[in-house]
Coordinates of C-alpha atoms and ligand atoms in Angstrom, one line a residue:
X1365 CA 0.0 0.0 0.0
X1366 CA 2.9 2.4 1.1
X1367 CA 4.9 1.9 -2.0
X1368 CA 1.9 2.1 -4.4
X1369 CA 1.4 5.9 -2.5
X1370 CA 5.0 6.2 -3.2
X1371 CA 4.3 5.0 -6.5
X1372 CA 1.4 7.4 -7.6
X1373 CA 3.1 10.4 -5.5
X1374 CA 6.1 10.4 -8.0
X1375 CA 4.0 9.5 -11.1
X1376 CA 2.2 12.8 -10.1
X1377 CA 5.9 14.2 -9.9
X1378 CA 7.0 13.0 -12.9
X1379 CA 3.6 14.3 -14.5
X1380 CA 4.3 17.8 -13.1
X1381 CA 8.2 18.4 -14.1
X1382 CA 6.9 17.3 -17.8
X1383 CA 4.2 19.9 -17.3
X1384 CA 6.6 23.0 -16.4
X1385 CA 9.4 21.5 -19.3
X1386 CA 6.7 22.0 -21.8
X1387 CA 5.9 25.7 -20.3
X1388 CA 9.5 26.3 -20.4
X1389 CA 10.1 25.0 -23.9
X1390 CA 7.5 26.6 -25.7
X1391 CA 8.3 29.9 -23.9
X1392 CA 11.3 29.9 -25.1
X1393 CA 11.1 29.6 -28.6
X1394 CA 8.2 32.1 -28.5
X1395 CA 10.4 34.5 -27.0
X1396 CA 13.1 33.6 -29.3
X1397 CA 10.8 33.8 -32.5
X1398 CA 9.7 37.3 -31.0
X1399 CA 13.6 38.7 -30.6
X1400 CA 14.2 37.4 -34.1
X1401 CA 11.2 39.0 -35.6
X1402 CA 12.3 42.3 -33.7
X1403 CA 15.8 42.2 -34.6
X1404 CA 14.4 42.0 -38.2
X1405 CA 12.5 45.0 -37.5
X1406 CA 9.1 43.1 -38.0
X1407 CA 8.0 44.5 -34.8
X1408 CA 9.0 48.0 -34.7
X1409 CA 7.9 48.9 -30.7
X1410 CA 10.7 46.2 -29.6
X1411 CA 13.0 46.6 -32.4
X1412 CA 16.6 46.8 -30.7
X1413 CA 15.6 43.5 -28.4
X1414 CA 18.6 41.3 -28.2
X1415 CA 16.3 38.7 -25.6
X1416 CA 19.0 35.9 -25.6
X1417 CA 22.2 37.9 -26.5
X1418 CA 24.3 38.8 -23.5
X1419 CA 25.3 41.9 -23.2
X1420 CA 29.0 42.7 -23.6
X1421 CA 31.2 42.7 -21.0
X1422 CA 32.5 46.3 -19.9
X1423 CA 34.9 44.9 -17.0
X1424 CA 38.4 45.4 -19.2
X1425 CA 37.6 48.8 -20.5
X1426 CA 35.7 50.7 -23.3
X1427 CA 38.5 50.0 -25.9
X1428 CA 38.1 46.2 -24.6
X1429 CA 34.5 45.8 -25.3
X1430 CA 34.0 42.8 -27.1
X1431 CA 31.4 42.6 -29.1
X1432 CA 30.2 39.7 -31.4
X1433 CA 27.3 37.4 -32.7
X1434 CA 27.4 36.4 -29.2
X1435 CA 27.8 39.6 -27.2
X1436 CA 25.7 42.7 -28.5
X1437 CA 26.3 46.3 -27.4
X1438 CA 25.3 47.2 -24.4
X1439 CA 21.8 48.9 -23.7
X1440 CA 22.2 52.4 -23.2
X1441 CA 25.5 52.6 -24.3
X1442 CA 26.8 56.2 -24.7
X1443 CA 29.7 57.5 -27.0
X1444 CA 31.0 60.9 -27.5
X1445 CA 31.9 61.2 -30.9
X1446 CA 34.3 63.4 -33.4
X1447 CA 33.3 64.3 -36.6
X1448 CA 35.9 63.7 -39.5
X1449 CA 36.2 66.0 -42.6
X1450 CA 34.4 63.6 -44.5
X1451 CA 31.6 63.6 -42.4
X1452 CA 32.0 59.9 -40.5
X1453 CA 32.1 60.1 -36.9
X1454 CA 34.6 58.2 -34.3
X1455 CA 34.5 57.9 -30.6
X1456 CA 36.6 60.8 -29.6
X1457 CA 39.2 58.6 -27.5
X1458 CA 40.3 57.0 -30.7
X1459 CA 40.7 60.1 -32.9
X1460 CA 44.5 61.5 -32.0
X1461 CA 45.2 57.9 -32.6
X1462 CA 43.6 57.6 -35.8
X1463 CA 44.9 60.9 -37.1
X1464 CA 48.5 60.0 -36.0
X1465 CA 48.2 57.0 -38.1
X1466 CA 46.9 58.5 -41.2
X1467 CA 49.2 60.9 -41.3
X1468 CA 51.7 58.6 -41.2
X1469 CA 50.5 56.8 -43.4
X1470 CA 49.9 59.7 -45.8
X1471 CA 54.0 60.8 -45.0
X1472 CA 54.9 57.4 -47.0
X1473 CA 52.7 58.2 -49.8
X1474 CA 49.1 56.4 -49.2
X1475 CA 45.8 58.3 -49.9
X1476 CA 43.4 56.3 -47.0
X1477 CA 40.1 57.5 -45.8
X1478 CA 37.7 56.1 -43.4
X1479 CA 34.6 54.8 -45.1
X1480 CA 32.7 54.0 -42.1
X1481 CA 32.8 55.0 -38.5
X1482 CA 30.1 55.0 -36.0
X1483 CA 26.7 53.8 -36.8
X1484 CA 24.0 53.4 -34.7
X1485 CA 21.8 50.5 -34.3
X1486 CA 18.9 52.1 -36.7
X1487 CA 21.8 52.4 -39.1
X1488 CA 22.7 48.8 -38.9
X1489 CA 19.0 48.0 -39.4
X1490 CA 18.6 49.7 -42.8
X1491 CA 22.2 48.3 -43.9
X1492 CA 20.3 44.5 -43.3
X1493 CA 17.0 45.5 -45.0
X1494 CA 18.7 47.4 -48.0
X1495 CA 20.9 43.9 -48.5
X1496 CA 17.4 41.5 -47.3
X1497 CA 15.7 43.9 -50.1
X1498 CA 18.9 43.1 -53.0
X1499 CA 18.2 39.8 -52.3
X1500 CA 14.9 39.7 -52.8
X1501 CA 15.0 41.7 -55.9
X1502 CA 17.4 39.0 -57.4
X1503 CA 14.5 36.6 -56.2
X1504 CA 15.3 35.2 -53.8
X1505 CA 12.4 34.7 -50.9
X1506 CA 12.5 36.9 -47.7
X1507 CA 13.7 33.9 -45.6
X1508 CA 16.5 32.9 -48.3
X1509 CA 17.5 37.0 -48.3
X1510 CA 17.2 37.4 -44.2
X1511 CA 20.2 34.2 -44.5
X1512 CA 22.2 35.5 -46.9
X1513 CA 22.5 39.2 -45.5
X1514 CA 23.0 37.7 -42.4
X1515 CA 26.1 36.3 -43.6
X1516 CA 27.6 39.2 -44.7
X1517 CA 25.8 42.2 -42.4
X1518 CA 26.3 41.7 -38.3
X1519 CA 22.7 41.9 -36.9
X1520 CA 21.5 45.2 -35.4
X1521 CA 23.1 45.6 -32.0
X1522 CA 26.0 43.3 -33.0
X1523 CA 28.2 45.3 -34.6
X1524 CA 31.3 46.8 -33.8
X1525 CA 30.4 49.9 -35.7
X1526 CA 27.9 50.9 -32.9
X1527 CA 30.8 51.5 -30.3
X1528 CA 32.6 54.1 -32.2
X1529 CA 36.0 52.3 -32.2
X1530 CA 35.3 50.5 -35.0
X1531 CA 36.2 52.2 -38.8
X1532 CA 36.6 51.1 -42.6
X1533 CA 39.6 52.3 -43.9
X1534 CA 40.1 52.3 -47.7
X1535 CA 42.3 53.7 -50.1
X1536 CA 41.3 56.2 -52.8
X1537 CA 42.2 53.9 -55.4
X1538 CA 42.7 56.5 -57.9
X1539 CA 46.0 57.5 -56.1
X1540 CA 47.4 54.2 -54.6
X1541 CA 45.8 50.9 -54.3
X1542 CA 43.5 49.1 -52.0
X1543 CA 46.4 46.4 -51.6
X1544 CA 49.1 48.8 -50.6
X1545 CA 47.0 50.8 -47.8
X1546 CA 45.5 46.9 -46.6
X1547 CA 49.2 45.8 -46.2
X1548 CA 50.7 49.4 -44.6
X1549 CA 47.6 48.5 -42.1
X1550 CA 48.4 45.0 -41.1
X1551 CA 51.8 45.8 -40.7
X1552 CA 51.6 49.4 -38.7
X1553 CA 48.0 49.9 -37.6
X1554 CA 49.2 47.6 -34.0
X1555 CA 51.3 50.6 -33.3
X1556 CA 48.5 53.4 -32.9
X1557 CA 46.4 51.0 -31.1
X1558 CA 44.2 49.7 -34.0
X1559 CA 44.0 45.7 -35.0
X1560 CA 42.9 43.8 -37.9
X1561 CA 39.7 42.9 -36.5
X1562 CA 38.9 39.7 -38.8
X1563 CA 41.8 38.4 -39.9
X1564 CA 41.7 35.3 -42.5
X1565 CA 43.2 32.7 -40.1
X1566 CA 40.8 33.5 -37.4
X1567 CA 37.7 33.5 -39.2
X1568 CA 36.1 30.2 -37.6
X1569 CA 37.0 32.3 -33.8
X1570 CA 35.1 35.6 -35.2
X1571 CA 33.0 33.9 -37.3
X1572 CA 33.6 36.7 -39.9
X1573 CA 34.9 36.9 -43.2
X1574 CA 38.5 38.6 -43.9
X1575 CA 37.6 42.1 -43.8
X1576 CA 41.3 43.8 -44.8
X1577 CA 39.4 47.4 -44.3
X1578 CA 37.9 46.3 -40.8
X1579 CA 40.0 48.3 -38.0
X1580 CA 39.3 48.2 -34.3
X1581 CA 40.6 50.1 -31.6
X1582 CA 42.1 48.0 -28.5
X1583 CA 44.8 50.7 -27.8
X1584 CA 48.6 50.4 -27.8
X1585 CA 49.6 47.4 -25.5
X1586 CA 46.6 45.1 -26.1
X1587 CA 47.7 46.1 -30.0
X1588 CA 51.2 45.2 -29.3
X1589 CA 50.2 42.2 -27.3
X1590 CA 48.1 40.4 -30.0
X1591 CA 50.2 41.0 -32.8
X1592 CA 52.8 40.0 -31.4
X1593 CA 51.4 36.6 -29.8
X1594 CA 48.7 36.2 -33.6
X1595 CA 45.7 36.9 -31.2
X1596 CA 42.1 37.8 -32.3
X1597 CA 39.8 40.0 -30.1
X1598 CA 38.2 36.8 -28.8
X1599 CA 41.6 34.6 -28.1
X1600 CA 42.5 38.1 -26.2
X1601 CA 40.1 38.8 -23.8
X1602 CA 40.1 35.0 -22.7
X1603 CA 43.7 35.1 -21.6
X1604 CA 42.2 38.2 -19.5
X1605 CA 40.1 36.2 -17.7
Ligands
ZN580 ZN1 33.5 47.4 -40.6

């Protein structure tokens, strides 16, 4: 009699951990169907959600920041910025840096702008639904365009753009090429505090394409440290920790 109480008593247990599983489970990818429909920009009220991407981690610094597929910017996050002539703007921390190493550069004959700087989240946005919206105009469907774009555009909130510390440097090909300013970069950029963000032999840690333009500010020993040791961003802040 006693163990057929016990019996029933942990059927009815059983029954009950199934119950909240199922709550938990379909929760979850409701929630997660809601961010992703928000990050699209499907659901305009709640469109900068990142639901079930950490926020990155401040601890090391703001030139430390890491931020990923896996880590998006932090909410809130505010950034003084400087203007350039050319009208893209930089977090003002990195600009005497950046200027140092363009003149420099521009001393050994180069002609190098920055093509991108800061963007805000809303930028990032229409950057994914201008490349969604290529896609679909070469006919693809709007699933097959949101996965392609998404290969090549970081998701709003997920790019290093929306820090400040971030910029696209390329060459004004009509005076030098793209090929000479890439290599000056890779070779000198560690020495004003900038690194080669995606590098080609790192792309399965970053999970981004070779992006020879792609500069990112660390400053000057983090710079020094990772060049001279071949360390990406992410290989970097894990020997911090
Ligand atoms: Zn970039």
């Amino acid at each position: 009699m006693r163990s057929y109480k016990r019996y029933t008593r942990r059927k009815r247990l059983l029954k009950q951990i199934a119950v909240v599983a199922l709550v938990f489970i379909l929760g979850f990818v409701l929630l997660r169907a809601v961010s992703y429909m928000a990050i699209q920009g499907e659901i305009p009220m709640i469109n900068s959600f990142n639901l079930f991407r950490r926020e990155a981690d401040t601890s090391f610094g703001w030139n430390l920041i890491l931020v990923n597929d896996d880590y998006c910017v932090p909410r809130n996050y505010e950034v003084e910025l400087t203007e350039l002539s050319n009208g893209e703007k930089v977090d003002s921390r990195i600009y005497p840096q950046l200027q140092q190493m363009f003149d420099d550069a521009r001393a050994e004959g180069l002609e190098l702008f920055v093509r991108e700087g800061y963007r805000t989240t809303q930028d990032q946005k229409d950057i994914m639904n201008e490349r969604i919206q290529q896609y679909q105009d070469e006919g693809y469907s709007r699933g097959e365009a949101k996965k392609l774009a998404k290969e090549y555009v970081a998701e709003p909130g997920t790019s290093e753009h929306e820090l400040g510390i971030a910029v696209d440097i390329n060459a004004d090909t009509s005076k030098c090429s793209s090929d000479a300013v890439y290599t000056w970069l890779a070779n000198n950029a560690y020495k004003y505090g900038f690194i080669k963000r995606y590098p080609d032999n790192k792309i399965e840690i970053t999970g981004v394409n070779n992006e020879p333009w792609h500069y990112r500010y660390v400053g000057v020993d983090a710079a020094l440290e990772m060049q001279k040791k071949g360390l990406c961003l992410e290989e970097y802040i894990e020997t911090l920790k």
